[in-house]
Coordinates of C-alpha atoms and ligand atoms in Angstrom, one line a residue:
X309 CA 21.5 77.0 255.7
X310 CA 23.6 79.9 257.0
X311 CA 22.8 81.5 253.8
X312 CA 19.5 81.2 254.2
X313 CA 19.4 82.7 257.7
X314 CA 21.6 85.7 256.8
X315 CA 19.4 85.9 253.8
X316 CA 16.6 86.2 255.9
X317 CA 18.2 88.5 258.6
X318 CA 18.6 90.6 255.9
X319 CA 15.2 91.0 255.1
X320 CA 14.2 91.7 258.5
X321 CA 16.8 94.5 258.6
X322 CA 15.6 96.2 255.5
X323 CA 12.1 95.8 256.7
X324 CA 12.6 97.7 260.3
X325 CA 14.6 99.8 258.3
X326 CA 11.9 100.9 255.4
X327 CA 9.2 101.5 258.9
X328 CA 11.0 103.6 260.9
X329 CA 11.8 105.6 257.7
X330 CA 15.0 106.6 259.1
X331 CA 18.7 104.7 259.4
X332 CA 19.1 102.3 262.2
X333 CA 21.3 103.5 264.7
X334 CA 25.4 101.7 263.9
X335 CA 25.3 98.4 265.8
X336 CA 28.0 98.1 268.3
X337 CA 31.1 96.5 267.0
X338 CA 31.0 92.7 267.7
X339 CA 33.0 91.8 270.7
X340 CA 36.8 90.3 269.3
X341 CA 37.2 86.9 269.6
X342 CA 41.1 85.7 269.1
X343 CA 43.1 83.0 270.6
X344 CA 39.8 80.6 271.5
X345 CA 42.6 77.9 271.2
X346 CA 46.6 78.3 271.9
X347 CA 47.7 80.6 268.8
X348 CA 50.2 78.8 266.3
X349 CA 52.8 80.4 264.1
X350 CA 56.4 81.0 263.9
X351 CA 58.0 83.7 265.2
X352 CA 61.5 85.2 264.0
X353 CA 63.5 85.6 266.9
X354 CA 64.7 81.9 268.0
X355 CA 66.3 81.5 264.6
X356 CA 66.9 85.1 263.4
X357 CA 67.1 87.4 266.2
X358 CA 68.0 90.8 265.3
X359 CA 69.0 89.5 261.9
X360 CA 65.8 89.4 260.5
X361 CA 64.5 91.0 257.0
X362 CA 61.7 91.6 254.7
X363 CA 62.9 89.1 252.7
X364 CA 62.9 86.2 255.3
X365 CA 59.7 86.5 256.8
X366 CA 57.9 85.9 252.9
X367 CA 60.6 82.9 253.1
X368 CA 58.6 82.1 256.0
X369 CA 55.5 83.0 254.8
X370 CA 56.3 80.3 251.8
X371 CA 57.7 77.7 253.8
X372 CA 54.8 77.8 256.4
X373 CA 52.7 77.3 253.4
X374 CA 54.8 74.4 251.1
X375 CA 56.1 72.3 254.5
X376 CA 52.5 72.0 255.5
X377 CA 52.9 73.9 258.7
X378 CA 49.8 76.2 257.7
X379 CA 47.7 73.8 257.3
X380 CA 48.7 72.2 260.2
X381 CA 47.4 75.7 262.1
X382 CA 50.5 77.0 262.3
X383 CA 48.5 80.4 260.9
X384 CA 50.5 83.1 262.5
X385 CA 53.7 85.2 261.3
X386 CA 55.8 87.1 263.7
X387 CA 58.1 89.4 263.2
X388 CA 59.5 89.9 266.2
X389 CA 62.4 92.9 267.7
X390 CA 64.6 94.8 265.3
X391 CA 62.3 96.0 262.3
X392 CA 61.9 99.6 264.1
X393 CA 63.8 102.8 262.8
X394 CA 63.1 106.4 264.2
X395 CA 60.0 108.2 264.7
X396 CA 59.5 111.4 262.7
X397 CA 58.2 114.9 264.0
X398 CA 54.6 113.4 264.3
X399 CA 55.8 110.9 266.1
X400 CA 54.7 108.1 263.1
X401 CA 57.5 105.0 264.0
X402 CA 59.2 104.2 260.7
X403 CA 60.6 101.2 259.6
X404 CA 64.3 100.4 259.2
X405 CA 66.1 99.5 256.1
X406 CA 65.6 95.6 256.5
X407 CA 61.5 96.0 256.3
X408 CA 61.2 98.6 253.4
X409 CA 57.6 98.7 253.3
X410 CA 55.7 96.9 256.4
X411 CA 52.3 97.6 254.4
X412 CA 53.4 95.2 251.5
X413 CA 54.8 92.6 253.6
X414 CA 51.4 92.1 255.6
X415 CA 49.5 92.2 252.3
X416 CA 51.6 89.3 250.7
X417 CA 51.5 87.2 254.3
X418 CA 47.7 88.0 253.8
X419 CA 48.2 86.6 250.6
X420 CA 49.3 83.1 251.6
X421 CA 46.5 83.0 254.1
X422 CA 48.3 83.8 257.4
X423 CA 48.2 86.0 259.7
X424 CA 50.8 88.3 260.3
X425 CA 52.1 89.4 263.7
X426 CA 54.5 92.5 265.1
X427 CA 56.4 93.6 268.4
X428 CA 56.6 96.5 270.6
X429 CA 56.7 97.2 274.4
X430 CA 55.6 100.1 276.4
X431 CA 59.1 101.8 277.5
X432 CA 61.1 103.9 275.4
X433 CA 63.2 101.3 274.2
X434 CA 62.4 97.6 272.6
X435 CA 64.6 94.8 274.7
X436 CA 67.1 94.8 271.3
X437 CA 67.5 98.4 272.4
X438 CA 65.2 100.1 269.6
X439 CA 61.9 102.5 269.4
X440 CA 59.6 101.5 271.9
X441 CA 55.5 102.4 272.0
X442 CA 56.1 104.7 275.1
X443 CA 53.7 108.1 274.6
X444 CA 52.7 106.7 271.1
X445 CA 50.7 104.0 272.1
X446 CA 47.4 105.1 270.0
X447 CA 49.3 106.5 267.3
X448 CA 51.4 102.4 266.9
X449 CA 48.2 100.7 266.9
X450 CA 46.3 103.1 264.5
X451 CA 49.2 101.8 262.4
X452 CA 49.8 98.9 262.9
X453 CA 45.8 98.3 261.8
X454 CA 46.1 99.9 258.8
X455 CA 49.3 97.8 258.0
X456 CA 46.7 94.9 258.7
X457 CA 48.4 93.3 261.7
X458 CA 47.3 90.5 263.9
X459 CA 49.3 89.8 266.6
X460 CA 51.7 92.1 268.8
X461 CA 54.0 91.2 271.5
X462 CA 54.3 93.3 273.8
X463 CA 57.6 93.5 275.8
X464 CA 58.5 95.0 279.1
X465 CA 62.1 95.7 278.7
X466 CA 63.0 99.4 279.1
X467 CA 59.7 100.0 281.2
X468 CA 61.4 98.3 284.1
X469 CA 64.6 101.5 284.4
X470 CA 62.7 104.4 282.5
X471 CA 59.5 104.1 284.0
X472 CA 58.6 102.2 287.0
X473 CA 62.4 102.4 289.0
X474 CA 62.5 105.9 288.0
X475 CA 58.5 107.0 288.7
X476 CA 58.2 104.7 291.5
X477 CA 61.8 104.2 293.3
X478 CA 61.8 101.2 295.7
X479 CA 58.1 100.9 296.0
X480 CA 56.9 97.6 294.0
X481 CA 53.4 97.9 294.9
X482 CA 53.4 101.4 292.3
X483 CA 55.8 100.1 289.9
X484 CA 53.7 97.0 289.6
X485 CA 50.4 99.5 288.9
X486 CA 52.8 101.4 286.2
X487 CA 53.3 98.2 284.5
X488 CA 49.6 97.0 284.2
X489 CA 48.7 100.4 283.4
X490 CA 50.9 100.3 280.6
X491 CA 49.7 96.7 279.5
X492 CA 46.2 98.4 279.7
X493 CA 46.9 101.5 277.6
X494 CA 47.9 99.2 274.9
X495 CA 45.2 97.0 275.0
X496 CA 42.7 99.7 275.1
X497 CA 44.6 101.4 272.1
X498 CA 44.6 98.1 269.9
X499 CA 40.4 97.3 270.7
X500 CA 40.1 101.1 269.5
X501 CA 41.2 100.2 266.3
X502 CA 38.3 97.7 266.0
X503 CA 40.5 94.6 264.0
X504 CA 40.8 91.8 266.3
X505 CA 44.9 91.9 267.5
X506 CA 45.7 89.1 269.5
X507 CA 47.4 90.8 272.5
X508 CA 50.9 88.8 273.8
X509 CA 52.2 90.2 277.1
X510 CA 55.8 89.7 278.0
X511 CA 57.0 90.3 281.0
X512 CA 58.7 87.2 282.0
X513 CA 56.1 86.0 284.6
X514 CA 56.7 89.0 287.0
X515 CA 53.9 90.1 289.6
X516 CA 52.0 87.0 288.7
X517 CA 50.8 87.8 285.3
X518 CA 48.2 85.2 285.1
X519 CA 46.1 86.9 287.7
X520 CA 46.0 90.4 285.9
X521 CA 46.6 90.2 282.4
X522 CA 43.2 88.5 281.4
X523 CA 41.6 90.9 283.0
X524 CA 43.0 93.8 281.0
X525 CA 42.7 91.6 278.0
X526 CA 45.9 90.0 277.3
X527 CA 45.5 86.7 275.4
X528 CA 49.0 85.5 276.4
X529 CA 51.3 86.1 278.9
X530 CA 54.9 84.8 279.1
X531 CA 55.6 83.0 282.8
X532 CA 59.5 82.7 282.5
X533 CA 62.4 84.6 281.2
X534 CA 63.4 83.4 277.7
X535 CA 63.9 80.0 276.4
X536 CA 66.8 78.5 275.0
X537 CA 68.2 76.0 272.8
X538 CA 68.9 73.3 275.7
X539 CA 67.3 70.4 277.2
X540 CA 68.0 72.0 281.1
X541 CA 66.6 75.5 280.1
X542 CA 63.2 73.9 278.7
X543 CA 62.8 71.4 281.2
X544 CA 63.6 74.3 284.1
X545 CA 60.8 76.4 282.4
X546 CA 58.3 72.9 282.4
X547 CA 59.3 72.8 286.0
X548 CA 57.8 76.8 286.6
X549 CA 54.5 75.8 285.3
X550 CA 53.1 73.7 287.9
X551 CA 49.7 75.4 289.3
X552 CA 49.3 77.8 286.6
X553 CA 47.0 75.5 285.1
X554 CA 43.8 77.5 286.5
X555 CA 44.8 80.4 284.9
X556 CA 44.2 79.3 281.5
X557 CA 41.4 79.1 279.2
X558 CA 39.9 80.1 275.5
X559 CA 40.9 83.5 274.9
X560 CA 44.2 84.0 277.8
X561 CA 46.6 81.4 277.8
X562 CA 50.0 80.8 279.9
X563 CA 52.9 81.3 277.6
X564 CA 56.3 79.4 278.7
X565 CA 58.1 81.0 275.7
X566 CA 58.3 79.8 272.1
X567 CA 59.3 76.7 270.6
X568 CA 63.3 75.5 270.1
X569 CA 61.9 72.5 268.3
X570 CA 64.7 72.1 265.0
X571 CA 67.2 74.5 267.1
X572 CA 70.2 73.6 268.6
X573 CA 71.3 70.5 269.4
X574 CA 68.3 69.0 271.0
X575 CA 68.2 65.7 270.3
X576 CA 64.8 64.5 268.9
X577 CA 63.6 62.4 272.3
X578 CA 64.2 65.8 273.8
X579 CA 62.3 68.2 270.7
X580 CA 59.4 65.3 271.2
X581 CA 59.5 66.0 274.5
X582 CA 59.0 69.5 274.7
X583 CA 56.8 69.5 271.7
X584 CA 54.6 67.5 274.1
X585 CA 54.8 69.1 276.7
X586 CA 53.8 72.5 275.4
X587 CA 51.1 70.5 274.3
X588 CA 49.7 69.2 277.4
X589 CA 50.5 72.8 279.0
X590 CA 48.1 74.6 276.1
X591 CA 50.7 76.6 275.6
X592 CA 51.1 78.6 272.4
X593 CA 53.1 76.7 269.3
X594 CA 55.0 79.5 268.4
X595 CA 57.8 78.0 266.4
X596 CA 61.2 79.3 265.8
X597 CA 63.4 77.1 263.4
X598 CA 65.1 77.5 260.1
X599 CA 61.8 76.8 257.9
X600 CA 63.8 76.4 254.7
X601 CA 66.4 73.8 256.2
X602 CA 63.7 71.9 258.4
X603 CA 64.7 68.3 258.6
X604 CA 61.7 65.9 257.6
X605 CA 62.4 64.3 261.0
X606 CA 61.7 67.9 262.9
X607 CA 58.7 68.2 260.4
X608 CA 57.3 65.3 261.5
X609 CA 57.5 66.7 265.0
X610 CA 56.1 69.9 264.5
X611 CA 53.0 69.0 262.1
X612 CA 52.0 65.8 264.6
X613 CA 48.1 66.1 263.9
X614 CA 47.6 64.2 266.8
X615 CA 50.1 66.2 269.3
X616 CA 48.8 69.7 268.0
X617 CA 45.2 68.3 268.5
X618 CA 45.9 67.9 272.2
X619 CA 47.5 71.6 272.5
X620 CA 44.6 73.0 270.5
X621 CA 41.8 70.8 271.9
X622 CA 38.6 73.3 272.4
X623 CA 38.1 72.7 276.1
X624 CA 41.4 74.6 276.5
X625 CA 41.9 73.1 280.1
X626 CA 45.6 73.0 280.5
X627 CA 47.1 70.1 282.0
X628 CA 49.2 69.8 285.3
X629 CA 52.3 67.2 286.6
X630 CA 50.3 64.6 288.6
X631 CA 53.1 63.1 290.3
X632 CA 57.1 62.0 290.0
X633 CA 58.5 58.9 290.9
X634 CA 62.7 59.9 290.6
X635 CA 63.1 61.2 287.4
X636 CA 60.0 60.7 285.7
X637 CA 57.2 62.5 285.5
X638 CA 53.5 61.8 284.6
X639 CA 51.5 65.0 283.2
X640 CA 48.1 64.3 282.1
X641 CA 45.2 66.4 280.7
X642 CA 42.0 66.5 280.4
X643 CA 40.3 67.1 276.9
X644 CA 36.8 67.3 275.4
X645 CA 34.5 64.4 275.4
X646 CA 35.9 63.3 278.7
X647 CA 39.0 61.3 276.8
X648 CA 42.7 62.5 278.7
X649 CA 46.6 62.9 277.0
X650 CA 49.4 61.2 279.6
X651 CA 52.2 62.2 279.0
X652 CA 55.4 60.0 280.9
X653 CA 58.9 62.2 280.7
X654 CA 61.5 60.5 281.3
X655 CA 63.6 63.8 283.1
X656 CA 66.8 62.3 284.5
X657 CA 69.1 59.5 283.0
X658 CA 68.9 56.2 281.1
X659 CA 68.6 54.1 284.0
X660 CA 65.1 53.8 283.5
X661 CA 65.6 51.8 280.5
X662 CA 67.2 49.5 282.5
X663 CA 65.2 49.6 285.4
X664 CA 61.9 50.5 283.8
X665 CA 59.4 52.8 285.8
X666 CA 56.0 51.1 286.7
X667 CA 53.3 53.4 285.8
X668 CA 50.6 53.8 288.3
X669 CA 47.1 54.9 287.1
X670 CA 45.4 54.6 290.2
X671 CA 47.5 58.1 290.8
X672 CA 45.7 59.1 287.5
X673 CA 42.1 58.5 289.2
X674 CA 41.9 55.2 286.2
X675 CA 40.8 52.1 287.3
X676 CA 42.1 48.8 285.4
X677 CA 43.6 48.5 282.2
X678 CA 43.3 51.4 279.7
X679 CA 43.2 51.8 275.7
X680 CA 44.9 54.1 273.7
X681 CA 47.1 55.8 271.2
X682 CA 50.7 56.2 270.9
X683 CA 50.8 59.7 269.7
X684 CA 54.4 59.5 268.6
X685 CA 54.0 55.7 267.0
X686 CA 50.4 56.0 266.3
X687 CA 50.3 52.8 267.7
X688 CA 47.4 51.6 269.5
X689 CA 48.5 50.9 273.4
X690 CA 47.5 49.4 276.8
X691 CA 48.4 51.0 279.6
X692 CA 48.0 48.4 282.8
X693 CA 48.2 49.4 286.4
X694 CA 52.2 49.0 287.8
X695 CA 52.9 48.1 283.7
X696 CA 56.7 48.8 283.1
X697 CA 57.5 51.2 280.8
X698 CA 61.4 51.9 279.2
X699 CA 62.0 55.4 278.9
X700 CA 65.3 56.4 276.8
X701 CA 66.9 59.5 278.5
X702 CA 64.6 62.3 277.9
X703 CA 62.2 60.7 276.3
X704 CA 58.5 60.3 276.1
X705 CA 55.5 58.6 276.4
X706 CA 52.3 60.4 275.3
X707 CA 49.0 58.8 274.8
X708 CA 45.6 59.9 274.4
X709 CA 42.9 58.0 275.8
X710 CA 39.5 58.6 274.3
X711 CA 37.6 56.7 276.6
X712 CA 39.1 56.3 280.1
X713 CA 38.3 54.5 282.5
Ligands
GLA456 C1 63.1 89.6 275.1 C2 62.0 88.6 274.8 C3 62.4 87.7 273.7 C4 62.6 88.6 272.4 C5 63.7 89.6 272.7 C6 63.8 90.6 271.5 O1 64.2 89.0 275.5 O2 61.7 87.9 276.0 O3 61.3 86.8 273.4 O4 61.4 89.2 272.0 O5 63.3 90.4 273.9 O6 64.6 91.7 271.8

């Protein structure tokens, strides 16, 4: 069928073209469309931080591939800070010794069929402290095109003392305009290059990103400084979403940081946990972990069909905390065809397994008892009004109910 209408599009073209005798004038590039849903991918830094070569990111490219993570939609590859050498006298950033040939690497991520992402900010300096984009902005994404790149992050960093303290001492009115201008620059720079670059600003939540950066273009914006390995720095990060929900859609999402799921010593209530709750906050799935030591049990996290159908659903309406009793919190959100994820975190201690927490879906706006599924059983649930539910320390309960009521 789509053959058949391209077919005949065709056709049509050569027709209007053979009457007017003379070329049609070049159509207008079509408008890039990225990030409709929450990008997914892995990113180097959680795991590798500066450490980070060549040679591990085709590991990764592998891995993504044989662990089923790609076709999960875990699609794109990041390399994150620390690939950057010097720039020569025109100015063209080189790589350092641990990414010999940037072109080759993007071609063989190509190869696997992902998409390969880079990093960059607009001061002088990267956050790791080498070559930033500052004065070279057209010149990095001209490049980073032709090395076939998908994805930057884009990273404040040095900005903050070169630029805006310096240019614009004590007024934060002017250094706030320097930094969206600089966001700006860059995006203008990488839709001049005409290949669709998803655009990932990060600058920690500062000057309340969400209300600018779609506007300028960003797909992405990080709301917090960075995440880390621990159950108290995720769940204070959960706790700085609340009312950003508005701010997201297809195309510009919130960003509370990348995934720790498989890092550290996060238990796996707590890696379920924040694996659903990124989910219900249609936030990006960026993961982090080792890829070639990936326990099957962390696996099993990370390629949940039915979790990473909730973060990816097409309405793209993030979800928000409804209400707490104590400890525990209820998240829901809404998703297409009218059906709804709840999500029940159990935040505090394991008391509530002892003294369960009665769930209360009149809160929810549901009215009697509901069907549904167990995400993390895949067990089919009811969920009745004041029903008890035994949470285990943080822990959770997240079901999706097609049909509520
Ligand atoms: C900042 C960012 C991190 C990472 C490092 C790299 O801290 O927030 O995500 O990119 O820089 O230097």
């Amino acid at each position: 069928m789509r053959i058949f209408a391209s077919l005949s599009l065709a056709v049509l073209a050569l027709a209007s073209l053979t009457a007017a005798s003379q070329p049609p004038a070049k159509a207008p590039a079509p408008p890039q469309v990225v990030a409709q849903t929450p990008p997914m991918g892995w990113n180097s830094w959680n795991y590798f931080a500066e450490k980070v070569s060549d040679k591990d990111i085709r590991t990764a490219a592998d891995q993504l591939v044989a662990t089923g993570m790609k076709d999960a939609g875990y699609i794109y590859l990041n390399i994150d800070d620390t690939w950057e050498a010097e720039r020569d006298a025109s100015g063209v950033l080189h790589t350092n010794a641990k990414f010999p040939d940037m072109k080759a690497l993007a071609d063989y991520v190509h190869s696997k069929g992902l998409k390969i992402g880079i990093y960059s900010g607009p001061g002088p300096k990267t956050c790791g402290g080498y070559e930033g984009s500052l004065g070279h902005e057209e010149q990095d994404a001209r490049m980073y095109a032709e090395w076939g790149i998908d994805y930057l992050k884009y990273d404040l960093c040095s900005f903050i003392p070169e630029v805006m303290e310096k240019q614009a001492t004590n007024d934060h009115a002017a250094q706030m305009r320097l930094m969206i201008a600089a966001y700006a620059k860059m995006d203008k720079a990488l839709k001049a290059t005409g290949r669709p670059i998803v655009f990932s600003l990060c600058q920690y939540g500062w000057d309340a990103v969400w209300e600018w950066a779609p506007a300028l273009g960003g797909n992405l914006w990080r709301t917090t400084g960075d995440i880390d390995p621990t159950w108290d720095r995720m769940y204070a990060i959960v706790s700085q979403q609340e009312g950003l929900e508005k701010y997201a859609g297809p195309g510009h999402w919130n960003d509370p940081d990348m995934l720790e799921v498989g890092n550290g010593k996060l238990s796996l209530a707590e890696n379920r946990t924040h694996f659903s709750l990124w989910a219900i906050l249609a936030a990006p799935l960026l993961a982090g972990n080792d890829l070639p030591n990936m326990k099957p049990e962390i696996k099993a996290i990370l390629t949940n069909r039915d979790v990473i159908a909730i973060d990816q659903d097409r309405l793209g309406k993030q979800g928000a905390r409804i209400y707490s009793d104590g400890e525990v919190e209820v998240w829901t959100r809404h998703l297409t065809g009218g059906a709804l994820a709840i999500a029940v975190v159990n935040a505090g201690s394991d008391r509530y397994s002892t003294h369960p927490f009665h769930l209360n879906l009149a809160k929810l706006g549901l009215h009697g008892p509901q069907s549904g599924k167990d995400l993390w059983t895949g067990k089919t649930v009811e969920l009745t009004e004041n029903q008890p539910l035994e949470l285990a320390s943080h822990d959770v309960l997240l079901v999706r109910i097609a049909a509520p009521k």
